[in-house]
PDB file of C-alpha atoms in Angstrom:
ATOM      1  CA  UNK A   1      31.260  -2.722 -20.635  1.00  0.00           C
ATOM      2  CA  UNK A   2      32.097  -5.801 -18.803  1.00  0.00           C
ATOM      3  CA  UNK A   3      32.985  -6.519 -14.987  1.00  0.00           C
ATOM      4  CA  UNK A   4      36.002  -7.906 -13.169  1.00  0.00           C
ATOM      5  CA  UNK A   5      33.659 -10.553 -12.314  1.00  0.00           C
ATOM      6  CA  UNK A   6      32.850 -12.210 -16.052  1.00  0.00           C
ATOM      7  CA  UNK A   7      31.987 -11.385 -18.995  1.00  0.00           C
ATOM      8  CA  UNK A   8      28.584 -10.011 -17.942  1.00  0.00           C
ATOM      9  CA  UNK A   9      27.739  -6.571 -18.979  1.00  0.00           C
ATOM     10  CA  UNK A  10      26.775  -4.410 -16.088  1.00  0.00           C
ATOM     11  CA  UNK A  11      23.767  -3.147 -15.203  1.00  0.00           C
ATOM     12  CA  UNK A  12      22.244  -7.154 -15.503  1.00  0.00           C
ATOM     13  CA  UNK A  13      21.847  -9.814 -12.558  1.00  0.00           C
ATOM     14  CA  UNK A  14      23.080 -13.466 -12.956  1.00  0.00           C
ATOM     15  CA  UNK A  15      20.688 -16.228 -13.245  1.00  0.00           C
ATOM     16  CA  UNK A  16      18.822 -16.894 -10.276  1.00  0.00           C
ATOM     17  CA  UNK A  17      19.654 -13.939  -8.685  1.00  0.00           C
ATOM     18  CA  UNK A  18      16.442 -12.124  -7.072  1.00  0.00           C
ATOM     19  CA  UNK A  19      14.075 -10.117  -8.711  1.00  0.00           C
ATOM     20  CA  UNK A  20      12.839  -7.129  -6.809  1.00  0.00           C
ATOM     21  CA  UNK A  21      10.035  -8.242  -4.409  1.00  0.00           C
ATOM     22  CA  UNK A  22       8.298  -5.039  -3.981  1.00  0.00           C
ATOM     23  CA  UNK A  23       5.327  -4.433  -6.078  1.00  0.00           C
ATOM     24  CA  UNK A  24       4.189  -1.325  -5.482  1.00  0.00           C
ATOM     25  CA  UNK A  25       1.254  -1.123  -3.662  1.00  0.00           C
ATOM     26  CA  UNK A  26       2.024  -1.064   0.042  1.00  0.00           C
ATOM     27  CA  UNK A  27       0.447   2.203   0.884  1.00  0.00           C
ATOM     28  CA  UNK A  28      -2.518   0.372  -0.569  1.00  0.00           C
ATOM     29  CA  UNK A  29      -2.687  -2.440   1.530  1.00  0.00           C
ATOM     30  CA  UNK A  30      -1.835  -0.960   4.273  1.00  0.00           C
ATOM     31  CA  UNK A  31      -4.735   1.839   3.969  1.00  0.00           C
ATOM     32  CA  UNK A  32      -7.029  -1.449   3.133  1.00  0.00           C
ATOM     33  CA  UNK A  33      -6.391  -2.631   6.049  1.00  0.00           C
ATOM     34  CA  UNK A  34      -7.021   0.152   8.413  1.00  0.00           C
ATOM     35  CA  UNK A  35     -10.204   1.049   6.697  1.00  0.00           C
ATOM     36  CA  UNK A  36     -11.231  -2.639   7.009  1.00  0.00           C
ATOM     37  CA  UNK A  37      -9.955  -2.169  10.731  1.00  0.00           C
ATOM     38  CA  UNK A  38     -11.841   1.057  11.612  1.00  0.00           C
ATOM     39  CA  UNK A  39     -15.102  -0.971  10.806  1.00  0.00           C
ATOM     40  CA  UNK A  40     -15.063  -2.299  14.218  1.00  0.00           C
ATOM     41  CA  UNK A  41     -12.665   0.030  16.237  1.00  0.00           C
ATOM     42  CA  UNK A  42     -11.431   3.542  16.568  1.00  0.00           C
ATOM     43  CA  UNK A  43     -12.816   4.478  12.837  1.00  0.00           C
ATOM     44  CA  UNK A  44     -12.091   8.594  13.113  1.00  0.00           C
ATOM     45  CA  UNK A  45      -8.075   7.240  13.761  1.00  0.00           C
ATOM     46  CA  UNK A  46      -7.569   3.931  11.414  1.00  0.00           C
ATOM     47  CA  UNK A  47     -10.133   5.134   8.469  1.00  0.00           C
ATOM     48  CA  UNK A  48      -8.760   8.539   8.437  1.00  0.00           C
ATOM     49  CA  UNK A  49      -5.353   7.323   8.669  1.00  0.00           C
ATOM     50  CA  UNK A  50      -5.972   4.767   6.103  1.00  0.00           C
ATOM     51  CA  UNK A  51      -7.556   7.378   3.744  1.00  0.00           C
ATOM     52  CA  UNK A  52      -4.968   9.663   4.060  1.00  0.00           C
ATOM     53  CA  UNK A  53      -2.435   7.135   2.832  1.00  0.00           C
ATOM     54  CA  UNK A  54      -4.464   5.771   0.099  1.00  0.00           C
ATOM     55  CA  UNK A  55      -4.975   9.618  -0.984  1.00  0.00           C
ATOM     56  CA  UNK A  56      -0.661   9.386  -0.837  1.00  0.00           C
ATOM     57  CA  UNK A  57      -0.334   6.307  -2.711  1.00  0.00           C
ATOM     58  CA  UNK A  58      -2.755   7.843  -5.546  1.00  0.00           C
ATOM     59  CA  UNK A  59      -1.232  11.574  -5.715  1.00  0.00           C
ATOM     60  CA  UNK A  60       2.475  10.869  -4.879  1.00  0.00           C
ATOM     61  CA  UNK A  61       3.106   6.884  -5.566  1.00  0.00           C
ATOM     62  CA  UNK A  62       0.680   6.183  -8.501  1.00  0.00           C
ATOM     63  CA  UNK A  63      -0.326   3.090  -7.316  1.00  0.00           C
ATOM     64  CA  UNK A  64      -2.788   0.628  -8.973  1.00  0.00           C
ATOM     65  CA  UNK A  65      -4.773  -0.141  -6.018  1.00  0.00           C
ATOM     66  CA  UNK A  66      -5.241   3.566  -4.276  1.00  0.00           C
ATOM     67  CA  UNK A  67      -8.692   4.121  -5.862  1.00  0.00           C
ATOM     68  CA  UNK A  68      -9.929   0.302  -4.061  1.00  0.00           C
ATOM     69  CA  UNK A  69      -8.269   1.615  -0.692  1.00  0.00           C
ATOM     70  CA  UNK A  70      -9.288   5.354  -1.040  1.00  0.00           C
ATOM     71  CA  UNK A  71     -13.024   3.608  -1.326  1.00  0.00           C
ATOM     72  CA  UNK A  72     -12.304   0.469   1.615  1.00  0.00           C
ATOM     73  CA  UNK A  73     -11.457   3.571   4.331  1.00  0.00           C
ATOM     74  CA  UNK A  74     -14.001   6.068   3.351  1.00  0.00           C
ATOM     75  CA  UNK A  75     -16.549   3.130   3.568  1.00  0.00           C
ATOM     76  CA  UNK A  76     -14.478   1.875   7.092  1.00  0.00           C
ATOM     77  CA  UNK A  77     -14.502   5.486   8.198  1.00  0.00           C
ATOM     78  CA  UNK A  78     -18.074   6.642   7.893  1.00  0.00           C
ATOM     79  CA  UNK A  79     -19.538   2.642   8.339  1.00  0.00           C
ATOM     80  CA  UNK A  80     -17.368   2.834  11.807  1.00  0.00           C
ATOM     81  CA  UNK A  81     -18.874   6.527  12.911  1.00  0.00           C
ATOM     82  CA  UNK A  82     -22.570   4.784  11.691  1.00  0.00           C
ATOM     83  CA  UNK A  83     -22.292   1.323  13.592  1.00  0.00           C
ATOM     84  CA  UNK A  84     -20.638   3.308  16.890  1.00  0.00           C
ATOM     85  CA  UNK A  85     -23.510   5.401  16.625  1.00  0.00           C
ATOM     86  CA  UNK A  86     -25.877   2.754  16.104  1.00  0.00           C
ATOM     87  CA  UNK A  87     -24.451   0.726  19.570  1.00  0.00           C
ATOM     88  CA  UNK A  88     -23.928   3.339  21.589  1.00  0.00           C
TER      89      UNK A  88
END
């Protein structure tokens, strides 16, 4: 099935035309992040925050790097509660 357009069958891009940009692992980074974040402030929000979305982006997304981010915001979380402890 062609287009009005050409004779390019549907479904298919032209050259050069964008490639999707998103590779899947937001959630990931983003729960990275706030672990890496509740290191040094508020860890009972950002790591738990952070850990629940890793736990999303491994149960619900599938993504590659929810297993690194489920481990970066437990460690944020309970290193945060530890050092707060420790400098209090």
């Amino acid at each position: 099935m062609t287009t009005q357009y050409g004779n390019r069958p549907t479904g298919q891009q032209p050259h050069g035309a964008p490639q999707g940009t998103a590779n899947g692992n937001v959630l990931s980074i983003i729960a990275m992040v706030l672990g890496v974040i509740s290191l040094l402030f508020l860890p009972i929000v950002f790591g738990v925050i952070g850990l629940i979305l890793a736990i999303i982006a491994k149960t619900v997304r599938h993504e590659r790097l929810a297993v690194p981010a489920i481990v970066v915001s437990a460690v944020g979380l309970v290193g945060g509660m530890v050092l707060g402890a420790l400098l209090a």
